[in-house]
Amino acid sequence: MASKVIYQMRSTIAQYSLFLCLLSVTSCDVTEPDNCAAENQYPTSLAILSATDKQNLQTRFDALSNGQLCAHKFNSYGVIEQAGICRLAGIMTRGSEDSMVVLAKEFVVRLGIFTNASDTSMLVVERRAGIGITTERMLVVFKNQMYQGLEVEDTEISVWLYADGARAIHGGWEAEIIIPDCAFITEEDAKYAALGTEIKYWSWGEPSTIIVSLENLQVGATMVVVPVIKDEKKELRLAWRFYVAFGWYLYIDVLDGAVLRTDQLWVS
């Protein structure tokens, strides 16, 4: 809540400064969002890894795993992809779920040069698949990364644990995130920037469209960091995240009000 108030104050100050400039007979300079972003080297921009860099990353991972982990690969931006089926190691012990969660946290941090997580206290469990009578593995999913009080989208980390320990992982946090010292548009401005956006999707094998309106745009938005793929680069941008009925997230850029992306929260 405090961070949201600060953002709104920044925006209000910037708008008031612009108003004074318009009233003044003399010229004055107002920092434009583009100039502010450039001065802050915003946004963080990650290029696709070269074949050599990707292979070097894979070699380092394989050396660290020492044959004890499942086969893993990396995506184009260096994030661990889901491993294939691992060899099983027997039935897991019931009642050991809590200790397995601890083991999963330690596993994520041990692979910190690949996951970018360095402190187990920062890892918060999103969900876990408990151990049953004949379970041979357990899943622990950690929530998205939090950075300066902001949720970073697409950074969940999932760990598969077996009777002989944690051996599979995918996902990861972002190593570098830039929060610019700019005047952000208010949540209200972002809401009106979202109106009229067309969300196209397939439903029951046929194309459908949702037009964002005041009726289907839920009141209240959250400021988040969201990855956007642009010109074969992954940019980490600040956005107002709105919920659109029935089951969509819509992301509006906090600097210029542009629609950055839409996420479907259900499978059609």
Coordinates of N, CA, C and O in Angstrom, one line a residue, residues 57-138:
L57 N 26.5 -22.6 -20.2 CA 25.6 -22.7 -19.1 C 25.2 -24.2 -18.8 O 25.2 -24.6 -17.6
Q58 N 24.9 -24.9 -19.9 CA 24.6 -26.3 -19.7 C 25.7 -27.1 -19.1 O 25.5 -28.0 -18.2
T59 N 26.9 -26.8 -19.6 CA 28.1 -27.5 -19.1 C 28.3 -27.3 -17.6 O 28.6 -28.2 -16.8
R60 N 28.1 -26.1 -17.2 CA 28.3 -25.7 -15.7 C 27.2 -26.4 -14.9 O 27.5 -26.9 -13.8
F61 N 26.0 -26.5 -15.4 CA 24.9 -27.2 -14.7 C 25.2 -28.6 -14.6 O 25.1 -29.2 -13.5
D62 N 25.6 -29.3 -15.7 CA 25.9 -30.7 -15.7 C 27.0 -31.0 -14.7 O 27.0 -32.1 -14.0
A63 N 28.0 -30.2 -14.7 CA 29.2 -30.4 -13.8 C 28.7 -30.3 -12.3 O 29.2 -31.1 -11.5
L64 N 27.8 -29.4 -12.0 CA 27.4 -29.2 -10.6 C 26.5 -30.4 -10.2 O 26.5 -30.8 -9.1
S65 N 25.6 -30.8 -11.2 CA 24.7 -31.9 -10.8 C 25.4 -33.2 -10.6 O 24.9 -34.1 -9.9
N66 N 26.6 -33.4 -11.3 CA 27.4 -34.6 -11.1 C 26.6 -35.9 -11.3 O 26.8 -36.9 -10.6
G67 N 25.7 -35.8 -12.3 CA 24.9 -37.0 -12.6 C 23.9 -37.4 -11.6 O 23.2 -38.4 -11.7
Q68 N 23.7 -36.6 -10.5 CA 22.7 -36.9 -9.5 C 21.3 -36.4 -9.8 O 20.3 -36.8 -9.3
L69 N 21.2 -35.4 -10.8 CA 19.9 -34.7 -11.1 C 19.4 -35.3 -12.4 O 20.1 -35.9 -13.2
C70 N 18.1 -35.0 -12.6 CA 17.5 -35.4 -13.9 C 18.1 -34.5 -15.0 O 18.7 -33.5 -14.7
A71 N 17.8 -34.9 -16.2 CA 18.4 -34.2 -17.4 C 17.6 -32.9 -17.5 O 16.4 -32.9 -17.7
H72 N 18.3 -31.8 -17.5 CA 17.7 -30.4 -17.6 C 18.3 -29.7 -18.8 O 19.5 -29.9 -19.2
K73 N 17.5 -28.8 -19.3 CA 17.9 -27.9 -20.4 C 17.6 -26.5 -20.0 O 16.9 -26.3 -19.0
F74 N 18.1 -25.5 -20.8 CA 17.8 -24.1 -20.5 C 17.1 -23.5 -21.7 O 17.3 -23.9 -22.9
N75 N 16.2 -22.5 -21.5 CA 15.5 -21.9 -22.6 C 16.4 -20.8 -23.2 O 17.6 -20.6 -22.7
S76 N 15.9 -20.0 -24.1 CA 16.8 -19.1 -24.8 C 17.3 -17.9 -23.9 O 18.3 -17.3 -24.3
Y77 N 16.7 -17.7 -22.8 CA 17.1 -16.7 -21.9 C 17.8 -17.2 -20.6 O 18.0 -16.5 -19.6
G78 N 18.2 -18.5 -20.6 CA 18.9 -19.0 -19.5 C 18.1 -19.5 -18.3 O 18.7 -19.7 -17.2
V79 N 16.8 -19.7 -18.5 CA 16.0 -20.2 -17.4 C 15.9 -21.7 -17.5 O 15.7 -22.3 -18.6
I80 N 15.9 -22.4 -16.4 CA 15.9 -23.9 -16.4 C 14.5 -24.3 -16.9 O 13.5 -23.9 -16.4
E81 N 14.5 -25.2 -17.9 CA 13.3 -25.8 -18.4 C 13.0 -27.1 -17.6 O 13.8 -27.7 -16.9
Q82 N 11.7 -27.5 -17.7 CA 11.3 -28.7 -17.0 C 12.0 -30.0 -17.5 O 12.2 -30.1 -18.7
A83 N 12.5 -30.8 -16.6 CA 13.3 -32.0 -17.0 C 12.4 -33.1 -17.5 O 11.1 -33.0 -17.3
G84 N 13.0 -34.0 -18.1 CA 12.2 -35.2 -18.5 C 12.0 -36.1 -17.3 O 12.3 -35.8 -16.2
I85 N 11.3 -37.2 -17.6 CA 11.0 -38.2 -16.5 C 12.3 -38.7 -15.9 O 13.2 -39.1 -16.6
C86 N 12.4 -38.6 -14.5 CA 13.6 -39.1 -13.8 C 13.4 -40.5 -13.4 O 12.3 -41.0 -13.4
R87 N 14.5 -41.2 -13.2 CA 14.4 -42.5 -12.6 C 13.8 -42.5 -11.2 O 14.0 -41.5 -10.5
L88 N 13.0 -43.4 -10.9 CA 12.3 -43.4 -9.6 C 13.3 -44.0 -8.5 O 14.2 -44.7 -8.9
A89 N 13.0 -43.7 -7.3 CA 13.9 -44.1 -6.2 C 13.2 -44.8 -5.0 O 13.7 -44.7 -3.9
G90 N 12.0 -45.3 -5.3 CA 11.3 -45.9 -4.2 C 10.2 -45.1 -3.6 O 10.0 -43.9 -4.0
I91 N 9.4 -45.6 -2.7 CA 8.3 -44.9 -2.1 C 8.7 -43.9 -1.1 O 9.6 -44.2 -0.2
M92 N 8.2 -42.7 -1.1 CA 8.5 -41.7 -0.1 C 7.8 -41.9 1.2 O 6.7 -42.6 1.2
T93 N 8.4 -41.5 2.2 CA 7.9 -41.7 3.6 C 6.8 -40.7 3.9 O 7.0 -39.5 3.8
R94 N 5.6 -41.2 4.3 CA 4.5 -40.3 4.7 C 4.9 -39.6 5.9 O 5.6 -40.1 6.8
G95 N 4.4 -38.3 6.0 CA 4.7 -37.5 7.2 C 6.0 -36.7 7.0 O 6.4 -36.0 8.0
S96 N 6.7 -36.8 5.9 CA 7.9 -36.1 5.7 C 7.8 -34.9 4.8 O 8.8 -34.3 4.4
E97 N 6.5 -34.5 4.6 CA 6.3 -33.4 3.7 C 7.0 -32.1 4.1 O 7.6 -31.4 3.3
D98 N 6.9 -31.7 5.4 CA 7.5 -30.5 5.8 C 9.1 -30.5 5.6 O 9.7 -29.5 5.2
S99 N 9.7 -31.7 5.9 CA 11.1 -31.8 5.8 C 11.5 -31.7 4.3 O 12.6 -31.2 3.9
M100 N 10.6 -32.2 3.4 CA 10.9 -32.2 2.0 C 10.8 -30.7 1.5 O 11.6 -30.3 0.6
V101 N 9.9 -29.9 2.0 CA 9.9 -28.5 1.7 C 11.2 -27.8 2.0 O 11.7 -27.0 1.3
V102 N 11.7 -28.1 3.2 CA 13.0 -27.5 3.6 C 14.1 -27.9 2.7 O 14.9 -27.1 2.3
L103 N 14.0 -29.2 2.3 CA 15.0 -29.7 1.4 C 14.9 -29.0 0.0 O 15.9 -28.7 -0.6
A104 N 13.7 -28.8 -0.4 CA 13.4 -28.1 -1.7 C 14.0 -26.7 -1.7 O 14.6 -26.2 -2.7
K105 N 13.8 -26.0 -0.6 CA 14.3 -24.6 -0.5 C 15.9 -24.6 -0.5 O 16.5 -23.8 -1.2
E106 N 16.5 -25.5 0.2 CA 17.9 -25.6 0.2 C 18.5 -26.0 -1.2 O 19.5 -25.5 -1.7
F107 N 17.7 -26.8 -1.9 CA 18.1 -27.2 -3.3 C 18.1 -26.0 -4.3 O 19.0 -25.8 -5.1
V108 N 17.0 -25.2 -4.1 CA 16.9 -24.0 -5.0 C 18.1 -23.0 -4.7 O 18.7 -22.5 -5.7
V109 N 18.5 -22.8 -3.5 CA 19.6 -22.0 -3.1 C 20.9 -22.6 -3.5 O 21.8 -21.9 -4.0
R110 N 21.0 -23.9 -3.4 CA 22.3 -24.5 -3.8 C 22.6 -24.3 -5.3 O 23.7 -24.2 -5.7
L111 N 21.5 -24.2 -6.1 CA 21.6 -24.0 -7.5 C 21.4 -22.5 -7.8 O 20.9 -22.1 -8.9
G112 N 21.8 -21.7 -6.9 CA 21.5 -20.2 -7.0 C 22.2 -19.6 -8.2 O 21.6 -18.6 -8.7
I113 N 23.3 -20.1 -8.7 CA 23.9 -19.4 -9.9 C 23.0 -19.6 -11.1 O 23.2 -18.9 -12.1
F114 N 22.0 -20.6 -11.0 CA 21.1 -20.8 -12.1 C 19.7 -20.3 -11.8 O 19.0 -19.8 -12.7
T115 N 19.3 -20.3 -10.5 CA 18.0 -19.9 -10.1 C 17.9 -18.4 -9.7 O 16.9 -17.8 -9.6
N116 N 19.1 -17.8 -9.3 CA 19.2 -16.4 -8.8 C 18.6 -16.2 -7.5 O 18.3 -15.1 -7.0
A117 N 18.3 -17.3 -6.7 CA 17.8 -17.3 -5.4 C 18.9 -17.6 -4.4 O 19.6 -18.6 -4.6
S118 N 19.1 -16.7 -3.4 CA 20.3 -16.9 -2.6 C 19.9 -17.0 -1.1 O 20.8 -17.2 -0.2
D119 N 18.6 -17.0 -0.8 CA 18.2 -17.0 0.6 C 16.9 -17.8 0.7 O 15.9 -17.5 0.1
T120 N 16.9 -18.9 1.5 CA 15.8 -19.7 1.7 C 14.6 -19.0 2.3 O 13.4 -19.4 2.0
S121 N 14.9 -18.0 3.1 CA 13.8 -17.2 3.7 C 12.9 -16.5 2.7 O 11.8 -16.1 3.1
M122 N 13.4 -16.2 1.5 CA 12.7 -15.5 0.5 C 11.8 -16.4 -0.3 O 10.9 -16.0 -1.1
L123 N 11.9 -17.7 -0.1 CA 11.1 -18.7 -0.9 C 9.8 -19.0 -0.1 O 9.9 -19.5 1.0
V124 N 8.7 -18.7 -0.8 CA 7.4 -18.9 -0.2 C 6.7 -20.0 -1.0 O 6.6 -19.9 -2.2
V125 N 6.1 -21.0 -0.3 CA 5.5 -22.1 -1.0 C 4.1 -21.6 -1.6 O 3.3 -21.1 -0.9
E126 N 3.9 -21.9 -2.9 CA 2.7 -21.6 -3.5 C 1.7 -22.8 -3.4 O 0.5 -22.6 -3.0
R127 N 2.2 -23.9 -3.6 CA 1.4 -25.2 -3.5 C 2.4 -26.4 -3.4 O 3.6 -26.3 -3.8
R128 N 1.9 -27.5 -2.9 CA 2.7 -28.7 -2.9 C 1.8 -29.9 -3.1 O 0.7 -29.9 -2.6
A129 N 2.3 -30.9 -3.7 CA 1.6 -32.2 -3.8 C 2.1 -33.1 -2.7 O 3.3 -33.5 -2.7
G130 N 1.2 -33.4 -1.8 CA 1.6 -34.2 -0.6 C 2.0 -35.6 -1.0 O 1.8 -36.1 -2.1
I131 N 2.5 -36.3 0.0 CA 2.9 -37.7 -0.1 C 1.8 -38.6 0.3 O 1.3 -38.5 1.4
G132 N 1.4 -39.6 -0.6 CA 0.4 -40.5 -0.3 C 1.0 -41.9 0.0 O 2.2 -42.0 0.3
I133 N 0.2 -42.9 0.0 CA 0.6 -44.2 0.4 C 1.7 -44.8 -0.5 O 2.6 -45.4 -0.1
T134 N 1.5 -44.6 -1.8 CA 2.4 -45.1 -2.8 C 3.1 -44.1 -3.7 O 3.4 -44.3 -4.8
T135 N 3.3 -42.9 -3.1 CA 3.9 -41.8 -3.9 C 5.4 -42.0 -4.0 O 6.1 -42.3 -3.1
E136 N 5.8 -41.7 -5.3 CA 7.3 -41.9 -5.6 C 8.0 -40.5 -5.8 O 9.2 -40.5 -5.9
R137 N 7.2 -39.4 -5.8 CA 7.8 -38.1 -5.9 C 6.8 -37.1 -5.3 O 5.6 -37.3 -5.3
M138 N 7.3 -35.9 -5.0 CA 6.5 -34.8 -4.4 C 6.9 -33.5 -5.1 O 8.1 -33.3 -5.4

